[in-house]
JSON list of C-alpha atoms in Angstrom, two decimals:
[
{"chain": "C", "resi": 1, "resn": "MET", "atom": "CA", "xyz": [-75.16, -205.49, 59.91]},
{"chain": "C", "resi": 2, "resn": "CYS", "atom": "CA", "xyz": [-73.26, -204.46, 63.06]},
{"chain": "C", "resi": 3, "resn": "LEU", "atom": "CA", "xyz": [-72.91, -200.93, 61.73]},
{"chain": "C", "resi": 4, "resn": "ALA", "atom": "CA", "xyz": [-76.58, -200.77, 60.76]},
{"chain": "C", "resi": 5, "resn": "LEU", "atom": "CA", "xyz": [-77.71, -202.06, 64.16]},
{"chain": "C", "resi": 6, "resn": "ASN", "atom": "CA", "xyz": [-75.59, -199.47, 65.91]},
{"chain": "C", "resi": 7, "resn": "ALA", "atom": "CA", "xyz": [-76.87, -196.63, 63.72]},
{"chain": "C", "resi": 8, "resn": "TYR", "atom": "CA", "xyz": [-80.44, -197.76, 64.31]},
{"chain": "C", "resi": 9, "resn": "TRP", "atom": "CA", "xyz": [-80.20, -197.99, 68.08]},
{"chain": "C", "resi": 10, "resn": "GLU", "atom": "CA", "xyz": [-77.96, -194.96, 68.57]},
{"chain": "C", "resi": 11, "resn": "ALA", "atom": "CA", "xyz": [-79.66, -192.58, 66.11]},
{"chain": "C", "resi": 12, "resn": "ARG", "atom": "CA", "xyz": [-83.00, -193.96, 64.94]},
{"chain": "C", "resi": 13, "resn": "ASN", "atom": "CA", "xyz": [-84.77, -190.77, 66.05]},
{"chain": "C", "resi": 14, "resn": "GLN", "atom": "CA", "xyz": [-82.33, -188.60, 64.12]},
{"chain": "C", "resi": 15, "resn": "SER", "atom": "CA", "xyz": [-81.70, -187.58, 60.53]},
{"chain": "C", "resi": 16, "resn": "TYR", "atom": "CA", "xyz": [-79.88, -189.58, 57.91]},
{"chain": "C", "resi": 17, "resn": "ASP", "atom": "CA", "xyz": [-76.79, -187.44, 58.58]},
{"chain": "C", "resi": 18, "resn": "GLY", "atom": "CA", "xyz": [-77.07, -188.33, 62.26]},
{"chain": "C", "resi": 19, "resn": "MET", "atom": "CA", "xyz": [-76.86, -192.01, 61.35]},
{"chain": "C", "resi": 20, "resn": "VAL", "atom": "CA", "xyz": [-73.95, -191.41, 58.97]},
{"chain": "C", "resi": 21, "resn": "ALA", "atom": "CA", "xyz": [-72.13, -189.56, 61.75]},
{"chain": "C", "resi": 22, "resn": "VAL", "atom": "CA", "xyz": [-72.58, -192.42, 64.24]},
{"chain": "C", "resi": 23, "resn": "ASN", "atom": "CA", "xyz": [-71.33, -194.86, 61.59]},
{"chain": "C", "resi": 24, "resn": "GLN", "atom": "CA", "xyz": [-68.33, -192.68, 60.88]},
{"chain": "C", "resi": 25, "resn": "VAL", "atom": "CA", "xyz": [-67.31, -192.74, 64.54]},
{"chain": "C", "resi": 26, "resn": "VAL", "atom": "CA", "xyz": [-67.38, -196.54, 64.44]},
{"chain": "C", "resi": 27, "resn": "MET", "atom": "CA", "xyz": [-65.25, -196.64, 61.30]},
{"chain": "C", "resi": 28, "resn": "ASN", "atom": "CA", "xyz": [-62.88, -194.00, 62.70]},
{"chain": "C", "resi": 29, "resn": "ARG", "atom": "CA", "xyz": [-62.42, -196.32, 65.66]},
{"chain": "C", "resi": 30, "resn": "VAL", "atom": "CA", "xyz": [-61.76, -199.26, 63.35]},
{"chain": "C", "resi": 31, "resn": "ALA", "atom": "CA", "xyz": [-58.97, -197.21, 61.72]},
{"chain": "C", "resi": 32, "resn": "SER", "atom": "CA", "xyz": [-57.55, -196.20, 65.13]},
{"chain": "C", "resi": 33, "resn": "ASP", "atom": "CA", "xyz": [-54.86, -198.12, 67.01]},
{"chain": "C", "resi": 34, "resn": "ILE", "atom": "CA", "xyz": [-56.75, -197.90, 70.30]},
{"chain": "C", "resi": 35, "resn": "TYR", "atom": "CA", "xyz": [-59.91, -199.77, 69.25]},
{"chain": "C", "resi": 36, "resn": "PRO", "atom": "CA", "xyz": [-60.61, -203.16, 67.68]},
{"chain": "C", "resi": 37, "resn": "ASN", "atom": "CA", "xyz": [-60.07, -203.49, 63.92]},
{"chain": "C", "resi": 38, "resn": "THR", "atom": "CA", "xyz": [-63.57, -204.48, 62.74]},
{"chain": "C", "resi": 39, "resn": "ALA", "atom": "CA", "xyz": [-66.90, -202.68, 62.92]},
{"chain": "C", "resi": 40, "resn": "CYS", "atom": "CA", "xyz": [-68.52, -205.55, 64.81]},
{"chain": "C", "resi": 41, "resn": "LYS", "atom": "CA", "xyz": [-65.76, -205.71, 67.40]},
{"chain": "C", "resi": 42, "resn": "VAL", "atom": "CA", "xyz": [-66.02, -201.94, 67.93]},
{"chain": "C", "resi": 43, "resn": "VAL", "atom": "CA", "xyz": [-69.81, -201.99, 68.22]},
{"chain": "C", "resi": 44, "resn": "PHE", "atom": "CA", "xyz": [-69.87, -204.92, 70.63]},
{"chain": "C", "resi": 45, "resn": "GLN", "atom": "CA", "xyz": [-66.82, -203.87, 72.65]},
{"chain": "C", "resi": 46, "resn": "GLY", "atom": "CA", "xyz": [-67.18, -204.07, 76.39]},
{"chain": "C", "resi": 47, "resn": "PRO", "atom": "CA", "xyz": [-66.71, -206.35, 79.38]},
{"chain": "C", "resi": 48, "resn": "THR", "atom": "CA", "xyz": [-68.71, -209.56, 79.56]},
{"chain": "C", "resi": 49, "resn": "ARG", "atom": "CA", "xyz": [-69.76, -212.03, 82.21]},
{"chain": "C", "resi": 50, "resn": "ALA", "atom": "CA", "xyz": [-70.34, -215.75, 81.95]},
{"chain": "C", "resi": 51, "resn": "SER", "atom": "CA", "xyz": [-73.92, -216.98, 81.84]},
{"chain": "C", "resi": 52, "resn": "TRP", "atom": "CA", "xyz": [-75.05, -218.62, 85.04]},
{"chain": "C", "resi": 53, "resn": "LYS", "atom": "CA", "xyz": [-76.94, -221.18, 82.93]},
{"chain": "C", "resi": 54, "resn": "ASP", "atom": "CA", "xyz": [-74.18, -221.94, 80.46]},
{"chain": "C", "resi": 55, "resn": "PRO", "atom": "CA", "xyz": [-70.59, -220.95, 81.34]},
{"chain": "C", "resi": 56, "resn": "ASN", "atom": "CA", "xyz": [-69.67, -221.27, 77.63]},
{"chain": "C", "resi": 57, "resn": "LYS", "atom": "CA", "xyz": [-71.88, -218.24, 76.85]},
{"chain": "C", "resi": 58, "resn": "SER", "atom": "CA", "xyz": [-71.10, -214.72, 77.89]},
{"chain": "C", "resi": 59, "resn": "TYR", "atom": "CA", "xyz": [-73.19, -211.57, 78.07]},
{"chain": "C", "resi": 60, "resn": "PRO", "atom": "CA", "xyz": [-72.27, -207.91, 78.17]},
{"chain": "C", "resi": 61, "resn": "ILE", "atom": "CA", "xyz": [-72.18, -206.32, 81.60]},
{"chain": "C", "resi": 62, "resn": "LYS", "atom": "CA", "xyz": [-75.09, -203.93, 81.88]},
{"chain": "C", "resi": 63, "resn": "ASN", "atom": "CA", "xyz": [-74.26, -200.27, 81.20]},
{"chain": "C", "resi": 64, "resn": "LYS", "atom": "CA", "xyz": [-70.53, -200.95, 80.62]},
{"chain": "C", "resi": 65, "resn": "CYS", "atom": "CA", "xyz": [-70.36, -201.09, 76.81]},
{"chain": "C", "resi": 66, "resn": "GLN", "atom": "CA", "xyz": [-69.04, -198.58, 74.32]},
{"chain": "C", "resi": 67, "resn": "PHE", "atom": "CA", "xyz": [-72.57, -198.13, 72.94]},
{"chain": "C", "resi": 68, "resn": "SER", "atom": "CA", "xyz": [-75.31, -198.09, 75.54]},
{"chain": "C", "resi": 69, "resn": "TRP", "atom": "CA", "xyz": [-77.99, -199.94, 73.54]},
{"chain": "C", "resi": 70, "resn": "TYR", "atom": "CA", "xyz": [-75.89, -203.09, 73.43]},
{"chain": "C", "resi": 71, "resn": "CYS", "atom": "CA", "xyz": [-75.79, -203.61, 77.17]},
{"chain": "C", "resi": 72, "resn": "ASP", "atom": "CA", "xyz": [-78.91, -201.89, 78.45]},
{"chain": "C", "resi": 73, "resn": "GLY", "atom": "CA", "xyz": [-80.66, -205.17, 79.20]},
{"chain": "C", "resi": 74, "resn": "LYS", "atom": "CA", "xyz": [-83.32, -204.62, 76.50]},
{"chain": "C", "resi": 75, "resn": "SER", "atom": "CA", "xyz": [-83.89, -206.61, 73.34]},
{"chain": "C", "resi": 76, "resn": "ASP", "atom": "CA", "xyz": [-81.60, -205.69, 70.44]},
{"chain": "C", "resi": 77, "resn": "GLU", "atom": "CA", "xyz": [-84.04, -206.96, 67.84]},
{"chain": "C", "resi": 78, "resn": "VAL", "atom": "CA", "xyz": [-85.19, -204.30, 65.39]},
{"chain": "C", "resi": 79, "resn": "SER", "atom": "CA", "xyz": [-88.98, -204.04, 65.43]},
{"chain": "C", "resi": 80, "resn": "LYS", "atom": "CA", "xyz": [-90.29, -203.38, 61.94]},
{"chain": "C", "resi": 81, "resn": "GLU", "atom": "CA", "xyz": [-93.97, -203.39, 62.88]},
{"chain": "C", "resi": 82, "resn": "HIS", "atom": "CA", "xyz": [-94.38, -199.63, 62.63]},
{"chain": "C", "resi": 83, "resn": "ASP", "atom": "CA", "xyz": [-93.53, -197.45, 59.64]},
{"chain": "C", "resi": 84, "resn": "ASP", "atom": "CA", "xyz": [-91.28, -195.21, 61.77]},
{"chain": "C", "resi": 85, "resn": "ASN", "atom": "CA", "xyz": [-89.17, -198.19, 62.84]},
{"chain": "C", "resi": 86, "resn": "LEU", "atom": "CA", "xyz": [-89.05, -199.61, 59.33]},
{"chain": "C", "resi": 87, "resn": "ASN", "atom": "CA", "xyz": [-88.01, -196.26, 57.86]},
{"chain": "C", "resi": 88, "resn": "ALA", "atom": "CA", "xyz": [-85.34, -195.85, 60.54]},
{"chain": "C", "resi": 89, "resn": "TRP", "atom": "CA", "xyz": [-84.02, -199.34, 59.79]},
{"chain": "C", "resi": 90, "resn": "ARG", "atom": "CA", "xyz": [-83.85, -198.53, 56.07]},
{"chain": "C", "resi": 91, "resn": "ARG", "atom": "CA", "xyz": [-81.94, -195.31, 56.84]},
{"chain": "C", "resi": 92, "resn": "ALA", "atom": "CA", "xyz": [-79.58, -197.26, 59.08]},
{"chain": "C", "resi": 93, "resn": "LEU", "atom": "CA", "xyz": [-78.88, -199.81, 56.35]},
{"chain": "C", "resi": 94, "resn": "ARG", "atom": "CA", "xyz": [-78.40, -197.14, 53.67]},
{"chain": "C", "resi": 95, "resn": "SER", "atom": "CA", "xyz": [-76.13, -194.99, 55.86]},
{"chain": "C", "resi": 96, "resn": "SER", "atom": "CA", "xyz": [-74.04, -198.03, 56.81]},
{"chain": "C", "resi": 97, "resn": "LEU", "atom": "CA", "xyz": [-73.51, -198.97, 53.18]},
{"chain": "C", "resi": 98, "resn": "GLN", "atom": "CA", "xyz": [-72.55, -195.41, 52.31]},
{"chain": "C", "resi": 99, "resn": "VAL", "atom": "CA", "xyz": [-70.01, -195.18, 55.14]},
{"chain": "C", "resi": 100, "resn": "MET", "atom": "CA", "xyz": [-68.58, -198.66, 54.49]},
{"chain": "C", "resi": 101, "resn": "SER", "atom": "CA", "xyz": [-68.12, -197.84, 50.79]},
{"chain": "C", "resi": 102, "resn": "GLY", "atom": "CA", "xyz": [-66.29, -194.63, 51.65]},
{"chain": "C", "resi": 103, "resn": "SER", "atom": "CA", "xyz": [-68.72, -192.48, 49.66]},
{"chain": "C", "resi": 104, "resn": "ALA", "atom": "CA", "xyz": [-69.88, -190.34, 52.60]},
{"chain": "C", "resi": 105, "resn": "ASP", "atom": "CA", "xyz": [-68.27, -186.98, 53.33]},
{"chain": "C", "resi": 106, "resn": "ASP", "atom": "CA", "xyz": [-66.59, -186.79, 56.76]},
{"chain": "C", "resi": 107, "resn": "LEU", "atom": "CA", "xyz": [-69.34, -185.21, 58.85]},
{"chain": "C", "resi": 108, "resn": "VAL", "atom": "CA", "xyz": [-67.59, -185.66, 62.21]},
{"chain": "C", "resi": 109, "resn": "GLY", "atom": "CA", "xyz": [-64.10, -184.27, 61.59]},
{"chain": "C", "resi": 110, "resn": "GLY", "atom": "CA", "xyz": [-62.35, -187.51, 62.48]},
{"chain": "C", "resi": 111, "resn": "ALA", "atom": "CA", "xyz": [-64.20, -187.90, 65.79]},
{"chain": "C", "resi": 112, "resn": "LEU", "atom": "CA", "xyz": [-63.76, -191.07, 67.81]},
{"chain": "C", "resi": 113, "resn": "TRP", "atom": "CA", "xyz": [-66.30, -190.21, 70.49]},
{"chain": "C", "resi": 114, "resn": "TYR", "atom": "CA", "xyz": [-69.73, -188.69, 70.93]},
{"chain": "C", "resi": 115, "resn": "HIS", "atom": "CA", "xyz": [-72.47, -188.37, 73.47]},
{"chain": "C", "resi": 116, "resn": "ALA", "atom": "CA", "xyz": [-76.06, -187.20, 73.59]},
{"chain": "C", "resi": 117, "resn": "ASP", "atom": "CA", "xyz": [-76.54, -183.49, 74.12]},
{"chain": "C", "resi": 118, "resn": "TYR", "atom": "CA", "xyz": [-78.58, -184.02, 77.28]},
{"chain": "C", "resi": 119, "resn": "VAL", "atom": "CA", "xyz": [-75.62, -185.47, 79.24]},
{"chain": "C", "resi": 120, "resn": "ASN", "atom": "CA", "xyz": [-72.32, -183.90, 80.28]},
{"chain": "C", "resi": 121, "resn": "PRO", "atom": "CA", "xyz": [-69.75, -186.67, 80.76]},
{"chain": "C", "resi": 122, "resn": "LYS", "atom": "CA", "xyz": [-66.48, -185.92, 82.56]},
{"chain": "C", "resi": 123, "resn": "TRP", "atom": "CA", "xyz": [-64.39, -187.50, 79.80]},
{"chain": "C", "resi": 124, "resn": "THR", "atom": "CA", "xyz": [-65.06, -184.56, 77.46]},
{"chain": "C", "resi": 125, "resn": "LYS", "atom": "CA", "xyz": [-62.89, -182.10, 79.42]},
{"chain": "C", "resi": 126, "resn": "ASP", "atom": "CA", "xyz": [-59.72, -183.12, 77.53]},
{"chain": "C", "resi": 127, "resn": "MET", "atom": "CA", "xyz": [-61.43, -183.44, 74.14]},
{"chain": "C", "resi": 128, "resn": "ILE", "atom": "CA", "xyz": [-61.84, -181.18, 71.14]},
{"chain": "C", "resi": 129, "resn": "GLU", "atom": "CA", "xyz": [-65.45, -180.79, 70.04]},
{"chain": "C", "resi": 130, "resn": "THR", "atom": "CA", "xyz": [-65.67, -181.28, 66.27]},
{"chain": "C", "resi": 131, "resn": "THR", "atom": "CA", "xyz": [-69.38, -180.84, 65.57]},
{"chain": "C", "resi": 132, "resn": "THR", "atom": "CA", "xyz": [-72.93, -181.35, 66.72]},
{"chain": "C", "resi": 133, "resn": "ILE", "atom": "CA", "xyz": [-75.33, -183.33, 64.56]},
{"chain": "C", "resi": 134, "resn": "GLY", "atom": "CA", "xyz": [-78.85, -183.86, 65.79]},
{"chain": "C", "resi": 135, "resn": "GLN", "atom": "CA", "xyz": [-78.70, -184.77, 69.45]},
{"chain": "C", "resi": 136, "resn": "HIS", "atom": "CA", "xyz": [-75.06, -185.92, 69.40]},
{"chain": "C", "resi": 137, "resn": "ILE", "atom": "CA", "xyz": [-71.91, -183.93, 70.14]},
{"chain": "C", "resi": 138, "resn": "PHE", "atom": "CA", "xyz": [-68.73, -185.33, 68.53]},
{"chain": "C", "resi": 139, "resn": "TYR", "atom": "CA", "xyz": [-65.15, -185.19, 69.82]},
{"chain": "C", "resi": 140, "resn": "LYS", "atom": "CA", "xyz": [-61.55, -186.01, 69.01]},
{"chain": "C", "resi": 141, "resn": "LYS", "atom": "CA", "xyz": [-58.30, -185.60, 70.99]}
]
């Protein structure tokens, strides 16, 4: 479910291949020594802060997560009220199962990172661009 949530929020406006590509980056990170070793830990990676109401609960620090949707301060619940959202959720689930089963071709060339094509982050200067799929540009070192 972590993989599907990430694909939905990161690429719901993109093609099926766009969702597969986002999922492959997560799984490439799982296989890497520099990231956590489960999909959920990769997806939800980032600094947290204690709740002011309950110090036993913690919340992600806004805009500091690996994947922006997780700590943007908005609800992470998938709305299935509209056909577009429902279809995107189905694509996210299907693409996640395909990537988890290992039956998807490597669309990202081993990439561990990506960003939207409308931003130009400084961290890309030392990276090798592997491909562009939809609105995402993928990189490896």
